[in-house]
């Protein structure tokens, strides 16, 4: 596995087009891997995430099975005449192998927090997005035990609120959008809603193998559209 970071030049039209369309970004990311064909339904999972740290500081992160070639992204949405490398790629395996139970890390995750509800008895369940920070946070906390980590709890004296401030966790960059998608079998064009939220926090590793699976295969749904990629960083 490899982890790649690419900075987008937000002044370029190509970058703005990619950032406005998760479908276009997905196609650009998948086009970075020569060995993965669009028709290959058994291809390894490729994860990606866009971090909007500031207006002119936007990064694309990609986790995939091989080293990607992002030349086309540099030409469309980077600095093609710069002498600096267009992207950084690192072998992910050494980092993943060092994860150990009890380690504490800062983390970031952009996800599609949804749940299934039934509005009336006898009706089929319907997938519905969580739209409030409280429920989005609850979505992540419900998945931590099976995902190999535990979000760090704040000591009582550090909590600013009596409820809702128990964890080293914030939710930000909450977005809702919709885009058209054509069904392969019927050719019908559907409108697909997409709700995303970015989580920043601290976690403690409880099951290294389970966490390695999350880091390489993603968490939650809508992975093709920039959701599910969790990254770790040393605690400051």
PDB file of C-alpha atoms in Angstrom:
ATOM      1  CA  UNK A   1       0.000   0.000   0.000  1.00  0.00           C
ATOM      2  CA  UNK A   2       1.052   3.575  -0.657  1.00  0.00           C
ATOM      3  CA  UNK A   3      -0.023   6.949   0.743  1.00  0.00           C
ATOM      4  CA  UNK A   4       0.149   9.961  -1.586  1.00  0.00           C
ATOM      5  CA  UNK A   5      -0.342  13.677  -1.014  1.00  0.00           C
ATOM      6  CA  UNK A   6      -0.944  16.152  -3.846  1.00  0.00           C
ATOM      7  CA  UNK A   7      -1.511  19.894  -3.472  1.00  0.00           C
ATOM      8  CA  UNK A   8      -4.111  21.419  -5.778  1.00  0.00           C
ATOM      9  CA  UNK A   9      -3.576  24.820  -7.342  1.00  0.00           C
ATOM     10  CA  UNK A  10      -6.963  26.333  -6.527  1.00  0.00           C
ATOM     11  CA  UNK A  11      -6.406  29.212  -8.982  1.00  0.00           C
ATOM     12  CA  UNK A  12      -6.587  26.826 -11.931  1.00  0.00           C
ATOM     13  CA  UNK A  13      -9.860  26.043 -13.617  1.00  0.00           C
ATOM     14  CA  UNK A  14      -9.049  22.334 -13.673  1.00  0.00           C
ATOM     15  CA  UNK A  15      -8.655  22.272  -9.904  1.00  0.00           C
ATOM     16  CA  UNK A  16     -11.954  24.067  -9.379  1.00  0.00           C
ATOM     17  CA  UNK A  17     -13.701  21.592 -11.671  1.00  0.00           C
ATOM     18  CA  UNK A  18     -12.313  18.614  -9.788  1.00  0.00           C
ATOM     19  CA  UNK A  19     -13.151  20.090  -6.397  1.00  0.00           C
ATOM     20  CA  UNK A  20     -16.731  20.747  -7.449  1.00  0.00           C
ATOM     21  CA  UNK A  21     -17.380  17.201  -8.674  1.00  0.00           C
ATOM     22  CA  UNK A  22     -16.665  14.054  -6.633  1.00  0.00           C
ATOM     23  CA  UNK A  23     -17.273  12.022  -9.782  1.00  0.00           C
ATOM     24  CA  UNK A  24     -14.590  13.916 -11.726  1.00  0.00           C
ATOM     25  CA  UNK A  25     -12.148  13.635  -8.823  1.00  0.00           C
ATOM     26  CA  UNK A  26     -12.832   9.915  -8.512  1.00  0.00           C
ATOM     27  CA  UNK A  27     -12.128   9.421 -12.222  1.00  0.00           C
ATOM     28  CA  UNK A  28      -8.895  11.424 -11.950  1.00  0.00           C
ATOM     29  CA  UNK A  29      -7.743   9.407  -8.956  1.00  0.00           C
ATOM     30  CA  UNK A  30      -8.505   6.063 -10.568  1.00  0.00           C
ATOM     31  CA  UNK A  31      -6.734   7.206 -13.723  1.00  0.00           C
ATOM     32  CA  UNK A  32      -3.538   7.452 -11.668  1.00  0.00           C
ATOM     33  CA  UNK A  33      -3.218   3.660 -11.481  1.00  0.00           C
ATOM     34  CA  UNK A  34      -2.182   2.081 -14.773  1.00  0.00           C
ATOM     35  CA  UNK A  35      -2.918  -1.465 -13.600  1.00  0.00           C
ATOM     36  CA  UNK A  36      -6.547  -0.764 -12.633  1.00  0.00           C
ATOM     37  CA  UNK A  37      -9.001  -0.896 -15.532  1.00  0.00           C
ATOM     38  CA  UNK A  38     -12.404   0.857 -15.298  1.00  0.00           C
ATOM     39  CA  UNK A  39     -14.111  -2.471 -16.036  1.00  0.00           C
ATOM     40  CA  UNK A  40     -12.258  -4.341 -13.279  1.00  0.00           C
ATOM     41  CA  UNK A  41     -14.898  -4.920 -10.593  1.00  0.00           C
ATOM     42  CA  UNK A  42     -12.437  -6.886  -8.451  1.00  0.00           C
ATOM     43  CA  UNK A  43      -9.791  -4.157  -8.366  1.00  0.00           C
ATOM     44  CA  UNK A  44      -8.255  -3.296  -4.989  1.00  0.00           C
ATOM     45  CA  UNK A  45      -9.889  -0.473  -3.071  1.00  0.00           C
ATOM     46  CA  UNK A  46      -8.516   3.012  -3.687  1.00  0.00           C
ATOM     47  CA  UNK A  47      -9.350   5.668  -1.090  1.00  0.00           C
ATOM     48  CA  UNK A  48      -9.084   9.428  -1.471  1.00  0.00           C
ATOM     49  CA  UNK A  49      -9.872  12.535   0.528  1.00  0.00           C
ATOM     50  CA  UNK A  50      -9.706  16.284  -0.056  1.00  0.00           C
ATOM     51  CA  UNK A  51      -8.504  18.428   2.860  1.00  0.00           C
ATOM     52  CA  UNK A  52      -9.461  22.092   2.586  1.00  0.00           C
ATOM     53  CA  UNK A  53      -7.135  23.592   5.192  1.00  0.00           C
ATOM     54  CA  UNK A  54      -7.377  27.101   3.723  1.00  0.00           C
ATOM     55  CA  UNK A  55      -8.525  28.718   0.487  1.00  0.00           C
ATOM     56  CA  UNK A  56      -5.111  28.253  -1.132  1.00  0.00           C
ATOM     57  CA  UNK A  57      -4.098  25.164   0.848  1.00  0.00           C
ATOM     58  CA  UNK A  58      -6.061  22.226  -0.490  1.00  0.00           C
ATOM     59  CA  UNK A  59      -4.583  18.732  -0.515  1.00  0.00           C
ATOM     60  CA  UNK A  60      -5.637  15.461  -2.104  1.00  0.00           C
ATOM     61  CA  UNK A  61      -4.713  12.295  -0.180  1.00  0.00           C
ATOM     62  CA  UNK A  62      -4.791   8.906  -1.871  1.00  0.00           C
ATOM     63  CA  UNK A  63      -4.268   5.409  -0.454  1.00  0.00           C
ATOM     64  CA  UNK A  64      -3.879   2.707  -3.077  1.00  0.00           C
ATOM     65  CA  UNK A  65      -2.196  -0.604  -3.826  1.00  0.00           C
ATOM     66  CA  UNK A  66       0.564   0.833  -6.053  1.00  0.00           C
ATOM     67  CA  UNK A  67       2.472   4.052  -6.625  1.00  0.00           C
ATOM     68  CA  UNK A  68       0.170   6.356  -8.598  1.00  0.00           C
ATOM     69  CA  UNK A  69       1.195   8.557 -11.508  1.00  0.00           C
ATOM     70  CA  UNK A  70      -0.441  11.950 -10.978  1.00  0.00           C
ATOM     71  CA  UNK A  71       1.096  13.641 -14.015  1.00  0.00           C
ATOM     72  CA  UNK A  72      -2.340  14.400 -15.447  1.00  0.00           C
ATOM     73  CA  UNK A  73      -3.378  16.033 -12.172  1.00  0.00           C
ATOM     74  CA  UNK A  74      -0.269  18.196 -12.141  1.00  0.00           C
ATOM     75  CA  UNK A  75      -1.076  19.313 -15.693  1.00  0.00           C
ATOM     76  CA  UNK A  76      -4.740  20.038 -14.939  1.00  0.00           C
ATOM     77  CA  UNK A  77      -4.716  21.208 -11.349  1.00  0.00           C
ATOM     78  CA  UNK A  78      -1.151  21.704 -10.140  1.00  0.00           C
ATOM     79  CA  UNK A  79       2.002  23.593 -11.098  1.00  0.00           C
ATOM     80  CA  UNK A  80       3.218  21.857 -14.292  1.00  0.00           C
ATOM     81  CA  UNK A  81       6.262  24.128 -14.836  1.00  0.00           C
ATOM     82  CA  UNK A  82       7.473  24.072 -11.227  1.00  0.00           C
ATOM     83  CA  UNK A  83      10.810  22.464 -10.400  1.00  0.00           C
ATOM     84  CA  UNK A  84       9.267  20.988  -7.251  1.00  0.00           C
ATOM     85  CA  UNK A  85       7.843  17.446  -7.357  1.00  0.00           C
ATOM     86  CA  UNK A  86       4.140  17.446  -8.103  1.00  0.00           C
ATOM     87  CA  UNK A  87       3.237  14.926  -5.389  1.00  0.00           C
ATOM     88  CA  UNK A  88       4.690  12.865  -2.545  1.00  0.00           C
ATOM     89  CA  UNK A  89       4.196   9.104  -2.294  1.00  0.00           C
ATOM     90  CA  UNK A  90       5.332   6.924   0.597  1.00  0.00           C
ATOM     91  CA  UNK A  91       5.289   3.192   1.197  1.00  0.00           C
ATOM     92  CA  UNK A  92       2.513   2.780   3.766  1.00  0.00           C
ATOM     93  CA  UNK A  93       3.505  -0.697   4.966  1.00  0.00           C
ATOM     94  CA  UNK A  94       6.277   0.278   7.436  1.00  0.00           C
ATOM     95  CA  UNK A  95       3.974   2.737   9.213  1.00  0.00           C
ATOM     96  CA  UNK A  96       1.076   0.289   9.320  1.00  0.00           C
ATOM     97  CA  UNK A  97       3.268  -2.468  10.706  1.00  0.00           C
ATOM     98  CA  UNK A  98       4.367  -0.260  13.630  1.00  0.00           C
ATOM     99  CA  UNK A  99       0.858   0.347  14.945  1.00  0.00           C
ATOM    100  CA  UNK A 100       0.561  -1.107  18.437  1.00  0.00           C
ATOM    101  CA  UNK A 101      -2.159  -1.439  21.031  1.00  0.00           C
ATOM    102  CA  UNK A 102      -2.195   1.544  23.379  1.00  0.00           C
ATOM    103  CA  UNK A 103      -0.648   3.988  20.892  1.00  0.00           C
ATOM    104  CA  UNK A 104      -2.260   7.416  20.758  1.00  0.00           C
ATOM    105  CA  UNK A 105      -2.584   9.324  17.484  1.00  0.00           C
ATOM    106  CA  UNK A 106      -4.246  12.398  16.097  1.00  0.00           C
ATOM    107  CA  UNK A 107      -6.601  11.441  13.273  1.00  0.00           C
ATOM    108  CA  UNK A 108      -8.643  12.918  10.463  1.00  0.00           C
ATOM    109  CA  UNK A 109     -11.524  11.246   8.664  1.00  0.00           C
ATOM    110  CA  UNK A 110     -13.992  12.490   6.094  1.00  0.00           C
ATOM    111  CA  UNK A 111     -17.033  10.241   6.086  1.00  0.00           C
ATOM    112  CA  UNK A 112     -20.600   9.810   4.889  1.00  0.00           C
ATOM    113  CA  UNK A 113     -22.501   9.376   8.183  1.00  0.00           C
ATOM    114  CA  UNK A 114     -25.772   7.637   7.355  1.00  0.00           C
ATOM    115  CA  UNK A 115     -28.199   5.269   9.047  1.00  0.00           C
ATOM    116  CA  UNK A 116     -31.169   3.171   7.979  1.00  0.00           C
ATOM    117  CA  UNK A 117     -34.641   4.068   9.204  1.00  0.00           C
ATOM    118  CA  UNK A 118     -38.162   2.727   8.707  1.00  0.00           C
ATOM    119  CA  UNK A 119     -40.819   5.451   8.645  1.00  0.00           C
ATOM    120  CA  UNK A 120     -43.748   3.068   9.106  1.00  0.00           C
ATOM    121  CA  UNK A 121     -44.330  -0.583   9.972  1.00  0.00           C
ATOM    122  CA  UNK A 122     -44.035  -2.816   6.950  1.00  0.00           C
ATOM    123  CA  UNK A 123     -42.125  -0.308   4.861  1.00  0.00           C
ATOM    124  CA  UNK A 124     -38.586  -1.053   3.679  1.00  0.00           C
ATOM    125  CA  UNK A 125     -35.750   0.743   5.437  1.00  0.00           C
ATOM    126  CA  UNK A 126     -34.369   3.888   3.867  1.00  0.00           C
ATOM    127  CA  UNK A 127     -30.810   5.144   4.110  1.00  0.00           C
ATOM    128  CA  UNK A 128     -30.796   8.632   5.615  1.00  0.00           C
ATOM    129  CA  UNK A 129     -27.941  10.988   6.392  1.00  0.00           C
ATOM    130  CA  UNK A 130     -27.117  12.280   9.850  1.00  0.00           C
ATOM    131  CA  UNK A 131     -27.141  16.064   9.511  1.00  0.00           C
ATOM    132  CA  UNK A 132     -26.326  17.427  12.982  1.00  0.00           C
ATOM    133  CA  UNK A 133     -22.827  17.411  14.508  1.00  0.00           C
ATOM    134  CA  UNK A 134     -24.119  15.486  17.536  1.00  0.00           C
ATOM    135  CA  UNK A 135     -25.554  12.646  15.444  1.00  0.00           C
ATOM    136  CA  UNK A 136     -22.574  12.627  13.093  1.00  0.00           C
ATOM    137  CA  UNK A 137     -20.281  12.292  16.090  1.00  0.00           C
ATOM    138  CA  UNK A 138     -22.462   9.487  17.420  1.00  0.00           C
ATOM    139  CA  UNK A 139     -22.147   7.696  14.086  1.00  0.00           C
ATOM    140  CA  UNK A 140     -18.368   7.557  14.478  1.00  0.00           C
ATOM    141  CA  UNK A 141     -18.446   6.585  18.155  1.00  0.00           C
ATOM    142  CA  UNK A 142     -20.725   3.647  17.342  1.00  0.00           C
ATOM    143  CA  UNK A 143     -18.068   2.247  14.993  1.00  0.00           C
ATOM    144  CA  UNK A 144     -14.945   2.690  17.076  1.00  0.00           C
ATOM    145  CA  UNK A 145     -15.031  -0.661  18.909  1.00  0.00           C
ATOM    146  CA  UNK A 146     -15.143  -2.736  15.724  1.00  0.00           C
ATOM    147  CA  UNK A 147     -12.673  -0.453  13.938  1.00  0.00           C
ATOM    148  CA  UNK A 148      -9.738  -0.999  16.282  1.00  0.00           C
ATOM    149  CA  UNK A 149      -9.640   2.340  18.083  1.00  0.00           C
ATOM    150  CA  UNK A 150     -11.184   4.330  20.896  1.00  0.00           C
ATOM    151  CA  UNK A 151     -11.694   8.078  20.669  1.00  0.00           C
ATOM    152  CA  UNK A 152      -9.911   9.630  23.649  1.00  0.00           C
ATOM    153  CA  UNK A 153     -12.201  11.033  26.325  1.00  0.00           C
ATOM    154  CA  UNK A 154     -11.544  14.438  27.870  1.00  0.00           C
ATOM    155  CA  UNK A 155     -10.923  14.655  31.609  1.00  0.00           C
ATOM    156  CA  UNK A 156     -13.879  16.118  33.453  1.00  0.00           C
ATOM    157  CA  UNK A 157     -12.103  19.408  34.218  1.00  0.00           C
ATOM    158  CA  UNK A 158     -11.414  20.035  30.503  1.00  0.00           C
ATOM    159  CA  UNK A 159     -15.043  19.769  29.395  1.00  0.00           C
ATOM    160  CA  UNK A 160     -16.664  23.080  28.574  1.00  0.00           C
ATOM    161  CA  UNK A 161     -20.192  21.689  28.370  1.00  0.00           C
ATOM    162  CA  UNK A 162     -22.028  19.254  30.669  1.00  0.00           C
ATOM    163  CA  UNK A 163     -23.034  17.177  27.627  1.00  0.00           C
ATOM    164  CA  UNK A 164     -21.609  16.812  24.127  1.00  0.00           C
ATOM    165  CA  UNK A 165     -18.006  17.678  24.999  1.00  0.00           C
ATOM    166  CA  UNK A 166     -16.825  14.362  26.397  1.00  0.00           C
ATOM    167  CA  UNK A 167     -14.359  13.448  23.647  1.00  0.00           C
ATOM    168  CA  UNK A 168     -11.250  14.763  21.931  1.00  0.00           C
ATOM    169  CA  UNK A 169     -13.279  15.071  18.754  1.00  0.00           C
ATOM    170  CA  UNK A 170     -14.631  17.852  16.556  1.00  0.00           C
ATOM    171  CA  UNK A 171     -16.830  17.769  13.470  1.00  0.00           C
ATOM    172  CA  UNK A 172     -16.276  20.365  10.757  1.00  0.00           C
ATOM    173  CA  UNK A 173     -16.443  21.009   7.009  1.00  0.00           C
ATOM    174  CA  UNK A 174     -19.959  19.572   6.896  1.00  0.00           C
ATOM    175  CA  UNK A 175     -21.285  19.493   3.341  1.00  0.00           C
ATOM    176  CA  UNK A 176     -24.408  18.379   1.491  1.00  0.00           C
ATOM    177  CA  UNK A 177     -24.548  18.009  -2.266  1.00  0.00           C
ATOM    178  CA  UNK A 178     -26.258  16.013  -4.980  1.00  0.00           C
ATOM    179  CA  UNK A 179     -25.098  14.775  -8.356  1.00  0.00           C
ATOM    180  CA  UNK A 180     -26.385  12.697 -11.243  1.00  0.00           C
ATOM    181  CA  UNK A 181     -25.461   9.043 -11.592  1.00  0.00           C
ATOM    182  CA  UNK A 182     -26.339   6.639 -14.410  1.00  0.00           C
ATOM    183  CA  UNK A 183     -27.249   3.089 -13.415  1.00  0.00           C
ATOM    184  CA  UNK A 184     -25.170   0.527 -15.306  1.00  0.00           C
ATOM    185  CA  UNK A 185     -27.952  -2.024 -15.733  1.00  0.00           C
ATOM    186  CA  UNK A 186     -30.883   0.216 -16.655  1.00  0.00           C
ATOM    187  CA  UNK A 187     -29.184   3.339 -17.979  1.00  0.00           C
ATOM    188  CA  UNK A 188     -31.474   5.467 -15.845  1.00  0.00           C
ATOM    189  CA  UNK A 189     -30.168   8.782 -14.551  1.00  0.00           C
ATOM    190  CA  UNK A 190     -30.684   9.262 -10.815  1.00  0.00           C
ATOM    191  CA  UNK A 191     -30.002  12.140  -8.465  1.00  0.00           C
ATOM    192  CA  UNK A 192     -27.698  10.966  -5.669  1.00  0.00           C
ATOM    193  CA  UNK A 193     -27.494  12.995  -2.422  1.00  0.00           C
ATOM    194  CA  UNK A 194     -24.172  13.061  -0.585  1.00  0.00           C
ATOM    195  CA  UNK A 195     -23.681  14.324   2.964  1.00  0.00           C
ATOM    196  CA  UNK A 196     -20.125  14.465   4.310  1.00  0.00           C
ATOM    197  CA  UNK A 197     -18.455  15.505   7.535  1.00  0.00           C
ATOM    198  CA  UNK A 198     -14.811  15.717   8.554  1.00  0.00           C
ATOM    199  CA  UNK A 199     -13.749  14.465  11.976  1.00  0.00           C
ATOM    200  CA  UNK A 200     -10.575  15.608  13.733  1.00  0.00           C
ATOM    201  CA  UNK A 201      -9.600  14.078  17.046  1.00  0.00           C
ATOM    202  CA  UNK A 202      -7.391  11.793  19.066  1.00  0.00           C
ATOM    203  CA  UNK A 203      -7.636   8.043  19.249  1.00  0.00           C
ATOM    204  CA  UNK A 204      -6.087   5.167  21.147  1.00  0.00           C
ATOM    205  CA  UNK A 205      -5.328   1.965  19.253  1.00  0.00           C
ATOM    206  CA  UNK A 206      -7.259  -0.987  20.720  1.00  0.00           C
ATOM    207  CA  UNK A 207      -6.857  -3.545  17.903  1.00  0.00           C
ATOM    208  CA  UNK A 208      -3.971  -2.852  15.481  1.00  0.00           C
ATOM    209  CA  UNK A 209      -5.152  -5.354  12.864  1.00  0.00           C
ATOM    210  CA  UNK A 210      -8.670  -3.914  12.756  1.00  0.00           C
ATOM    211  CA  UNK A 211      -7.321  -0.362  12.545  1.00  0.00           C
ATOM    212  CA  UNK A 212      -4.957  -1.340   9.725  1.00  0.00           C
ATOM    213  CA  UNK A 213      -7.989  -2.643   7.829  1.00  0.00           C
ATOM    214  CA  UNK A 214      -9.796   0.672   8.331  1.00  0.00           C
ATOM    215  CA  UNK A 215      -6.777   2.679   7.180  1.00  0.00           C
ATOM    216  CA  UNK A 216      -6.458   0.685   3.960  1.00  0.00           C
ATOM    217  CA  UNK A 217     -10.082  -0.139   3.075  1.00  0.00           C
ATOM    218  CA  UNK A 218     -11.951   2.815   4.576  1.00  0.00           C
ATOM    219  CA  UNK A 219     -14.767   3.445   7.037  1.00  0.00           C
ATOM    220  CA  UNK A 220     -18.397   3.859   6.050  1.00  0.00           C
ATOM    221  CA  UNK A 221     -20.005   4.384   2.661  1.00  0.00           C
ATOM    222  CA  UNK A 222     -19.411   6.586  -0.417  1.00  0.00           C
ATOM    223  CA  UNK A 223     -15.734   5.681  -0.644  1.00  0.00           C
ATOM    224  CA  UNK A 224     -15.720   6.369  -4.386  1.00  0.00           C
ATOM    225  CA  UNK A 225     -16.719   9.956  -3.625  1.00  0.00           C
ATOM    226  CA  UNK A 226     -13.984  10.966  -1.206  1.00  0.00           C
ATOM    227  CA  UNK A 227     -15.274   9.378   2.000  1.00  0.00           C
ATOM    228  CA  UNK A 228     -13.821   6.756   4.331  1.00  0.00           C
ATOM    229  CA  UNK A 229     -10.105   7.624   4.316  1.00  0.00           C
ATOM    230  CA  UNK A 230      -8.702   7.986   7.830  1.00  0.00           C
ATOM    231  CA  UNK A 231      -5.139   9.236   8.322  1.00  0.00           C
ATOM    232  CA  UNK A 232      -3.066   9.359  11.485  1.00  0.00           C
ATOM    233  CA  UNK A 233      -0.465  11.851  12.686  1.00  0.00           C
ATOM    234  CA  UNK A 234       1.707  12.136  15.821  1.00  0.00           C
ATOM    235  CA  UNK A 235      -0.031  13.839  18.716  1.00  0.00           C
ATOM    236  CA  UNK A 236       1.274  17.382  19.060  1.00  0.00           C
TER     237      UNK A 236
END
